[in-house]
Coordinates of C-alpha atoms in Angstrom, one line a residue:
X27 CA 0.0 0.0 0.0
X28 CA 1.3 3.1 -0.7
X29 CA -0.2 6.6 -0.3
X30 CA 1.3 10.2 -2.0
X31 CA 0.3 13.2 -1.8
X32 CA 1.4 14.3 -5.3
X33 CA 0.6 18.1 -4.9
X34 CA -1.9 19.5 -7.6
X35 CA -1.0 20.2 -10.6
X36 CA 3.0 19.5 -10.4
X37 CA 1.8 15.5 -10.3
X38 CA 0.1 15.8 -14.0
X39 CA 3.4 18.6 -15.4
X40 CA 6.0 16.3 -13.9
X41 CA 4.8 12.6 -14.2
X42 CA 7.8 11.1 -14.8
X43 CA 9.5 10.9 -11.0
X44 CA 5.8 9.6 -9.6
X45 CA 6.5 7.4 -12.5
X46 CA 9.8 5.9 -11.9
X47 CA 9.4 5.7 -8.2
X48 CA 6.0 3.8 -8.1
X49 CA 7.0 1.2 -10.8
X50 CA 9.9 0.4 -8.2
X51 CA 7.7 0.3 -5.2
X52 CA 4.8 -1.7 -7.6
X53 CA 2.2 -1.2 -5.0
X54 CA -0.9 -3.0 -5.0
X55 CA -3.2 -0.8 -4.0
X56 CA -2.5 3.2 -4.2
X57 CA -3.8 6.4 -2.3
X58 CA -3.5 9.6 -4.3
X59 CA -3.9 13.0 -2.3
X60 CA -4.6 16.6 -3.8
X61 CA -5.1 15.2 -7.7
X62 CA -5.9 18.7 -8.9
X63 CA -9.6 18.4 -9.7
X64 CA -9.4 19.2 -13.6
X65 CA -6.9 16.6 -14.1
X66 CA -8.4 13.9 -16.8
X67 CA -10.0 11.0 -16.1
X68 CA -7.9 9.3 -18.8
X69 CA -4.8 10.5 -18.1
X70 CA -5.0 9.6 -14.9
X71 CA -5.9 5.7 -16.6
X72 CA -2.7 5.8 -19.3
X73 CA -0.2 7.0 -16.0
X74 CA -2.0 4.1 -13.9
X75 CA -1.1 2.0 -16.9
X76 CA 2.2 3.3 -17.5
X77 CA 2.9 1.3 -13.7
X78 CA 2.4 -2.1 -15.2
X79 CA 4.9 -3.0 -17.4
X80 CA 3.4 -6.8 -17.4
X81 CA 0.5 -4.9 -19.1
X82 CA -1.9 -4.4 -15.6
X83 CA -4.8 -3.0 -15.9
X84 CA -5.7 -0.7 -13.1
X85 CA -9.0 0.7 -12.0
X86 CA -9.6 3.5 -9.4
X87 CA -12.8 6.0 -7.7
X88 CA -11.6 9.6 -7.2
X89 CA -13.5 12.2 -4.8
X90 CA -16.2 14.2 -6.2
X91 CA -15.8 16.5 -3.1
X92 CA -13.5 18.1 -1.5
X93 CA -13.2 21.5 -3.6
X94 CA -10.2 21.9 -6.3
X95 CA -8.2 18.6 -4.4
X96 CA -9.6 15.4 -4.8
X97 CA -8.2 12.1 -3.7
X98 CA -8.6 8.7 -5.2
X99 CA -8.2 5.1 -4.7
X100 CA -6.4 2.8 -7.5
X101 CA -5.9 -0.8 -7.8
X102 CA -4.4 -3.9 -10.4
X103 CA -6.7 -5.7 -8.4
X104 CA -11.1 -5.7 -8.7
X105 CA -12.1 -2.5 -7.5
X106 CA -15.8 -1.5 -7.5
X107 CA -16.7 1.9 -6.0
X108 CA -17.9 2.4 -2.4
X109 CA -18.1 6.2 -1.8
X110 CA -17.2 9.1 -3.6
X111 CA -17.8 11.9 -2.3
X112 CA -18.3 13.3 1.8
X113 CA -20.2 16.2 2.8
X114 CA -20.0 18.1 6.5
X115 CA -23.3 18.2 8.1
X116 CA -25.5 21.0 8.5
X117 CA -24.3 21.3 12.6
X118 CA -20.7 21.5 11.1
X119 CA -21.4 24.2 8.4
X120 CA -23.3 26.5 11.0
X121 CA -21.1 25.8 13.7
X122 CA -18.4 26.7 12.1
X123 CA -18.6 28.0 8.9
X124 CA -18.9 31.8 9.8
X125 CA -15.7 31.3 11.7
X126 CA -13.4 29.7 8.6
X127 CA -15.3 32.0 6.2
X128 CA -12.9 35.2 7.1
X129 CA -9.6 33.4 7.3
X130 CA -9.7 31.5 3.8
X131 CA -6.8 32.9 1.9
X132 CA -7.8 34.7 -1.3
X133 CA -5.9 32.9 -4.0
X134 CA -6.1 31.0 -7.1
X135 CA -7.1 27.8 -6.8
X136 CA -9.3 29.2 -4.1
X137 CA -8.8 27.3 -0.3
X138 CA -11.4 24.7 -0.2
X139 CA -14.3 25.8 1.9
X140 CA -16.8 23.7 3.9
X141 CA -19.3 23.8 1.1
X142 CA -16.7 22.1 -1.1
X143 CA -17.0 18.7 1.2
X144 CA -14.3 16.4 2.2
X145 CA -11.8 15.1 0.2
X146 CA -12.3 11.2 0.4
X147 CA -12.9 8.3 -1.6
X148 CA -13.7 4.6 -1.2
X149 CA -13.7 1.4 -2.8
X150 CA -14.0 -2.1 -2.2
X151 CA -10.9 -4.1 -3.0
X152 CA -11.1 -7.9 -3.9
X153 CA -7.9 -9.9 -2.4
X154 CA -8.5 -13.3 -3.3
X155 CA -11.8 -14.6 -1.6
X156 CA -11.7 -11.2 1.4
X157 CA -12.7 -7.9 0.6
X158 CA -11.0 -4.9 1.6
X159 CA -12.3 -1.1 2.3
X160 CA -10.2 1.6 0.8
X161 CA -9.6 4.6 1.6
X162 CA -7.9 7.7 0.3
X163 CA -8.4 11.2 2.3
X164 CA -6.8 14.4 2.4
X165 CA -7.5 16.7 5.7
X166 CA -7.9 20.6 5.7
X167 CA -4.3 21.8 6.6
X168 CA -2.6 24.7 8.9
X169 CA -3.5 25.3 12.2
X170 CA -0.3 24.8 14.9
X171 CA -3.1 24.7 17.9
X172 CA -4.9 21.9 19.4
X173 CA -8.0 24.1 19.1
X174 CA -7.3 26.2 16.4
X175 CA -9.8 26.6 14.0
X176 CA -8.0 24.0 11.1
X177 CA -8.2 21.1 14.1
X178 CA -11.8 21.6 14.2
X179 CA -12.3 21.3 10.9
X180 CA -10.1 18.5 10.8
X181 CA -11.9 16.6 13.6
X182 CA -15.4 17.4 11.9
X183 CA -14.2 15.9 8.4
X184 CA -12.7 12.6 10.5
X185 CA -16.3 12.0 12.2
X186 CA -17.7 13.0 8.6
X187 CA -15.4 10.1 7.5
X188 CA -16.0 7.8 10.0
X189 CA -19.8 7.9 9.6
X190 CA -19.5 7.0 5.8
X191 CA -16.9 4.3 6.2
X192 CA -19.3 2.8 8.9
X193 CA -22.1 2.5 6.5
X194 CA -20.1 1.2 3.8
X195 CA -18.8 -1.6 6.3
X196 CA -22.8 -2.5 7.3
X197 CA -23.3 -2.5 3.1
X198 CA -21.7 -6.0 2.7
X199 CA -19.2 -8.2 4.1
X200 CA -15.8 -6.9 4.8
X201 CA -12.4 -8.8 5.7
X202 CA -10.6 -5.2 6.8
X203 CA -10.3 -1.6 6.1
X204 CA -7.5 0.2 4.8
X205 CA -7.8 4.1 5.3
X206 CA -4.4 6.3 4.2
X207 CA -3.8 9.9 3.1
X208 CA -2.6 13.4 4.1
X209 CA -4.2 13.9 7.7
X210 CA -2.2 17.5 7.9
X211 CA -1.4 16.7 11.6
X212 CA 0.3 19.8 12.5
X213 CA -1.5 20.9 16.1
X214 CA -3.4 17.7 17.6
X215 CA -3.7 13.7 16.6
X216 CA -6.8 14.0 17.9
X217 CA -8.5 13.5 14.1
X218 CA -6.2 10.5 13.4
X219 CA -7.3 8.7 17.0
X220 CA -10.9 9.7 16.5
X221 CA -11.2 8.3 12.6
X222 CA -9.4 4.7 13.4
X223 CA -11.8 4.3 16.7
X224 CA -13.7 0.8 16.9
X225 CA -13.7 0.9 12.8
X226 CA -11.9 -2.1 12.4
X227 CA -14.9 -4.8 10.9
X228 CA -13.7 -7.1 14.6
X229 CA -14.8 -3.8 16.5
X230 CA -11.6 -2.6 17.7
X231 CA -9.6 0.2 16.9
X232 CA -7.8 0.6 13.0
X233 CA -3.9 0.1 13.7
X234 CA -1.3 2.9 12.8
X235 CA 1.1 2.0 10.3
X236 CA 5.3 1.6 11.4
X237 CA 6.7 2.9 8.0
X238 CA 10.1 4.5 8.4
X239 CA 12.7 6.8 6.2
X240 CA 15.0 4.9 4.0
X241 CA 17.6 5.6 7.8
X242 CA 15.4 3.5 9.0
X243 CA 15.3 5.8 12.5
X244 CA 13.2 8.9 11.3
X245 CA 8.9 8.4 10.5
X246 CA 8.5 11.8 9.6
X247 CA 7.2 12.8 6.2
X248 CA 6.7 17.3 6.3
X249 CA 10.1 18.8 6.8
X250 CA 11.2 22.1 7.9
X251 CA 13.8 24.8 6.5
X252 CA 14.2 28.4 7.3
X253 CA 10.9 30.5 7.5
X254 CA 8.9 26.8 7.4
X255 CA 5.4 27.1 9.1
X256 CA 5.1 24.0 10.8
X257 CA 7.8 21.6 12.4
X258 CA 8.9 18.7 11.4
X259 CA 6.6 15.8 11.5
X260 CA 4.6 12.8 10.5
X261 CA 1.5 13.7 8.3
X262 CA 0.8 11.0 6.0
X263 CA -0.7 7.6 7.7
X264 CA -1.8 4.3 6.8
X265 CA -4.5 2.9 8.9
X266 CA -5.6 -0.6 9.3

């Protein structure tokens, strides 16, 4: 499993690096984050292609919602679609929708609002005779305090999350649940403990993944330079 966040539009100008370093990784199932919304659908289906030299084919869902980023699920192996798109609930978008409304940054593309939805997608997953729930989300970023405005939003997209993923589970029988993406962790974990809680299909709680750097020490995957916003840290998780 492998998840990217391959950053807008630089992932459709540049292919060729995503390229390289996927067909060495030859991941069987893949989490895309921030696929710039007016990206092809069929470009999208030659560059999955292109990862197969053995002639593949791969299938994937990608989010309706979540404004000008979307994220998708992909897979060589049977895929049918189980969600694409997640919308905040009316509570959310009254709570606190006046309060975001002021600090979006004016700028083209435009920061998502709450009316754009969440960026996730699902998608059931065939591994031999189990089925597998997929997936791919990419949380609001910013924010450096536990309850800063961002974290909100965060923890009210998770929950929004949650409650999908829940119903797609009760839709049919599934083996496990893989969830992975950009969770923008950069004030609180509290989105990332409250999404994996008692969603495992057993009932218990989805585990975190242990990936490391190629040091084999270091987990982080945001770093830091002069003038950076944020420190140095893990954003990106696989859940399962």
């Amino acid at each position: 499993v492998v998840t990217w966040n391959v950053h807008n539009r630089f992932f459709q100008q540049n292919p060729e690096p995503f390229r390289r370093i996927l067909r060495a990784l030859r991941p069987d199932v893949l989490f895309l984050d921030e696929v710039y919304d007016a990206t092809p659908e069929d470009w999208i289906r030659t560059f999955l292609r292109s990862l197969s030299p053995d002639g593949k084919e791969w299938t994937f869902i990608r989010s309706r919602s979540g404004g000008w980023e979307r994220s998708l699920v992909a897979s060589h192996l049977p895929l049918t679609a189980a969600f694409d798109e997640v919308w905040h609930t009316k509570e959310t978008l009254d709570r606190l929708g006046p309060l975001l409304e002021p600090t979006l940054p004016k700028r083209s593309p435009p920061r998502k609002d709450l009316q754009d939805g969440i960026t996730a997608a699902g998608a059931f997953i065939t591994i031999g005779s189990r089925t597998v729930l997929a997936t791919a989300l990419d949380l609001a970023c910013c924010g450096s305090l536990a309850e800063s405005l961002p974290n909100q939003r965060r923890e009210a997209e998770v929950q929004a999350v949650q409650s999908i993923i829940s119903g797609a589970i009760g839709s049919r029988n599934v083996d496990g649940v893989l969830t992975g993406g950009d969770f923008n962790l950069v004030g609180s974990r509290r989105a990332l403990d409250v999404l994996r809680r008692n969603l495992d299909p057993a009932g218990s709680d989805l585990a975190l993944d242990d990936a490391l750097r190629l040091d084999n020490w270091a987990n982080w995957t945001n770093g830091s330079g002069p003038g950076a916003p944020f420190m140095r840290g893990k954003l990106d998780y696989v859940l399962h």
